[in-house]
Coordinates of C-alpha atoms in Angstrom, one line a residue:
N1 CA 47.5 87.3 -14.3
T2 CA 50.7 89.0 -12.8
T3 CA 48.9 92.2 -11.9
P4 CA 47.8 91.5 -8.1
T5 CA 45.1 94.3 -8.2
D6 CA 43.2 93.1 -11.3
S7 CA 40.0 91.3 -11.3
W8 CA 39.7 87.6 -11.6
V9 CA 38.8 86.2 -14.9
D10 CA 36.6 83.0 -15.5
L11 CA 38.6 81.0 -17.8
F12 CA 36.7 77.7 -17.9
S13 CA 33.6 76.6 -16.0
G14 CA 32.4 73.2 -14.4
D15 CA 32.4 71.4 -11.3
G16 CA 36.1 71.9 -10.7
S17 CA 38.7 69.8 -11.4
Y18 CA 42.7 69.9 -11.9
N19 CA 44.4 72.7 -13.8
S20 CA 47.8 74.0 -14.2
F21 CA 49.8 76.8 -16.0
N22 CA 53.3 76.5 -17.8
S23 CA 55.9 78.8 -15.9
D24 CA 55.4 82.0 -18.0
G25 CA 51.5 81.9 -17.9
T26 CA 50.8 81.6 -21.5
I27 CA 49.7 78.1 -21.6
R28 CA 47.0 76.8 -19.1
Y29 CA 45.7 73.3 -18.7
V30 CA 42.4 72.8 -17.3
S31 CA 40.0 69.7 -17.0
A32 CA 36.3 69.1 -16.6
Q33 CA 34.2 65.8 -15.6
T34 CA 35.5 62.5 -16.8
G35 CA 39.1 63.8 -17.7
I36 CA 38.7 65.9 -20.4
V37 CA 41.8 68.2 -20.4
Y38 CA 42.3 71.3 -22.6
R39 CA 45.2 73.2 -23.4
V40 CA 44.3 77.0 -23.6
T41 CA 46.9 79.1 -25.1
Y42 CA 47.2 83.0 -24.5
P43 CA 49.2 85.7 -26.4
N44 CA 50.7 86.6 -22.8
A45 CA 50.4 86.2 -18.8
N46 CA 47.8 89.0 -18.4
S47 CA 45.6 88.1 -21.4
S48 CA 42.0 87.1 -20.8
E49 CA 41.2 86.3 -24.3
P50 CA 42.8 82.8 -25.6
S51 CA 44.4 82.5 -28.8
S52 CA 43.8 78.7 -29.1
F53 CA 41.8 76.0 -27.3
T54 CA 42.6 72.3 -27.7
E55 CA 41.4 69.2 -26.3
I56 CA 44.4 66.9 -25.3
S57 CA 43.2 64.3 -23.1
P58 CA 44.3 60.6 -24.5
A59 CA 41.5 58.7 -22.9
E60 CA 38.6 59.2 -20.6
G61 CA 39.3 59.4 -16.8
I62 CA 37.1 58.9 -13.6
F63 CA 34.7 61.8 -12.7
V64 CA 37.9 63.9 -11.1
A65 CA 40.4 62.7 -13.3
P66 CA 44.1 63.6 -12.2
F67 CA 46.6 65.0 -14.5
E68 CA 49.9 66.5 -13.3
M69 CA 52.7 68.8 -14.7
D70 CA 56.1 67.8 -14.2
P71 CA 57.7 70.2 -11.8
N72 CA 60.9 70.0 -13.8
T73 CA 59.5 70.9 -17.2
D74 CA 56.6 72.6 -18.9
L75 CA 56.6 70.0 -21.7
R76 CA 55.9 67.0 -19.8
M77 CA 52.4 65.9 -18.1
Y78 CA 51.3 62.5 -16.5
Y79 CA 47.6 61.8 -16.9
A80 CA 45.2 59.2 -15.4
G81 CA 42.7 57.6 -17.8
Q82 CA 40.5 55.5 -15.5
L83 CA 43.0 52.4 -15.1
Q84 CA 45.7 53.9 -17.6
L85 CA 48.5 56.2 -16.7
W86 CA 49.7 58.1 -19.8
R87 CA 52.7 60.4 -20.3
N88 CA 53.3 63.3 -22.8
N89 CA 56.7 64.7 -23.3
N90 CA 56.0 67.5 -25.7
L91 CA 52.5 69.2 -24.3
P92 CA 52.7 72.3 -26.9
A93 CA 51.9 70.1 -29.6
A94 CA 49.7 67.4 -28.0
T95 CA 46.3 66.4 -29.3
T96 CA 43.9 63.6 -28.1
F97 CA 45.8 61.2 -30.3
S98 CA 49.5 62.4 -30.6
G99 CA 52.4 62.7 -28.3
W100 CA 51.0 60.2 -25.7
T101 CA 52.5 57.1 -24.3
L102 CA 50.9 54.5 -22.2
L103 CA 52.9 53.7 -19.0
F104 CA 50.9 51.4 -17.3
T105 CA 47.4 49.8 -16.8
A106 CA 46.7 49.3 -13.0
P107 CA 44.2 46.8 -11.5
A108 CA 42.0 49.5 -10.2
N109 CA 41.1 53.1 -11.1
I110 CA 44.0 55.8 -10.8
S111 CA 42.9 58.4 -8.3
T112 CA 46.0 60.6 -7.8
I113 CA 49.6 61.3 -9.1
G114 CA 52.5 62.8 -7.6
I115 CA 55.9 63.7 -9.3
S116 CA 59.2 64.4 -7.7
K117 CA 61.3 67.4 -8.2
L118 CA 64.6 66.2 -7.1
P119 CA 65.6 63.8 -8.3
A120 CA 63.4 64.3 -11.2
N121 CA 61.5 61.6 -13.1
V122 CA 60.2 59.9 -10.0
V123 CA 56.4 59.3 -10.4
Y124 CA 54.0 57.9 -7.7
F125 CA 50.3 57.2 -8.3
G126 CA 47.8 55.9 -5.9
T127 CA 44.4 53.8 -7.0
T128 CA 40.8 53.8 -5.9
N129 CA 41.7 50.4 -3.8
G130 CA 44.3 51.7 -1.7
R131 CA 47.5 50.7 -3.6
I132 CA 50.6 53.1 -4.3
Y133 CA 53.1 52.6 -7.0
K134 CA 56.3 54.2 -7.7
I135 CA 57.9 54.7 -11.3
T136 CA 61.7 55.6 -11.7
N137 CA 63.0 57.0 -15.0
A138 CA 59.3 57.8 -15.8
H139 CA 60.3 60.4 -18.5
T140 CA 61.4 57.9 -20.9
G141 CA 60.2 54.5 -22.4
T142 CA 57.8 52.5 -20.5
P143 CA 59.3 51.7 -17.1
A144 CA 57.5 49.4 -14.7
P145 CA 55.9 50.7 -11.7
V146 CA 56.6 49.2 -8.3
D147 CA 54.0 48.4 -6.1
I148 CA 55.3 49.9 -2.7
S149 CA 51.8 49.8 -0.5
T150 CA 51.3 46.1 -0.3
G151 CA 52.1 44.5 2.9
K152 CA 52.7 48.1 4.8
G153 CA 49.3 47.8 6.7
L154 CA 47.6 50.6 4.7
P155 CA 43.8 50.4 4.5
T156 CA 41.8 49.5 1.4
G157 CA 40.5 52.7 0.1
N158 CA 40.8 55.6 -2.3
V159 CA 44.2 57.2 -2.3
S160 CA 43.2 60.8 -2.7
S161 CA 46.4 62.8 -2.8
I162 CA 50.4 62.0 -2.7
S163 CA 52.8 64.4 -1.1
I164 CA 56.5 64.2 -2.1
N165 CA 59.4 65.8 -0.2
E166 CA 60.9 68.4 -2.8
T167 CA 64.5 67.3 -1.7
N168 CA 64.1 63.6 -1.2
A169 CA 61.8 61.7 -3.7
D170 CA 61.8 58.7 -1.3
D171 CA 60.1 60.7 1.4
V172 CA 56.3 60.3 0.5

């Protein structure tokens, strides 16, 4: 809501998971257990009544499955379906079966995703076994990820978040 004094409205319920809004607030992406993601469309940013509610997740995820909207465009999302990293370049038209491209199948469940702002189209993702991968030009085709964690002395364990410097995608 763009009116700061208005009351909060419950849009979706569950244990809590990932969510994201498009830039004008008319499309909201919400998720629930095992990576179920819904696109909820509203007539305007101040509306509490959705005009549509569509499941768009391409695969089952871990209990709290990450998805991230590209900070450079409202049209793109990256989604972690257990071992698989997916991309959709046309979110307003996405369904569970259309628009998704499988980018990579990891050796362990994908636990977090980070996307660069500058330069655009660099995606990092971490896994439940402590690996971190980098994909450049992630917005097109199926580019191969590079393992950037092996041999760096990092402990084995769940990677819970990735933070990327907004002005330098190599600073992670």
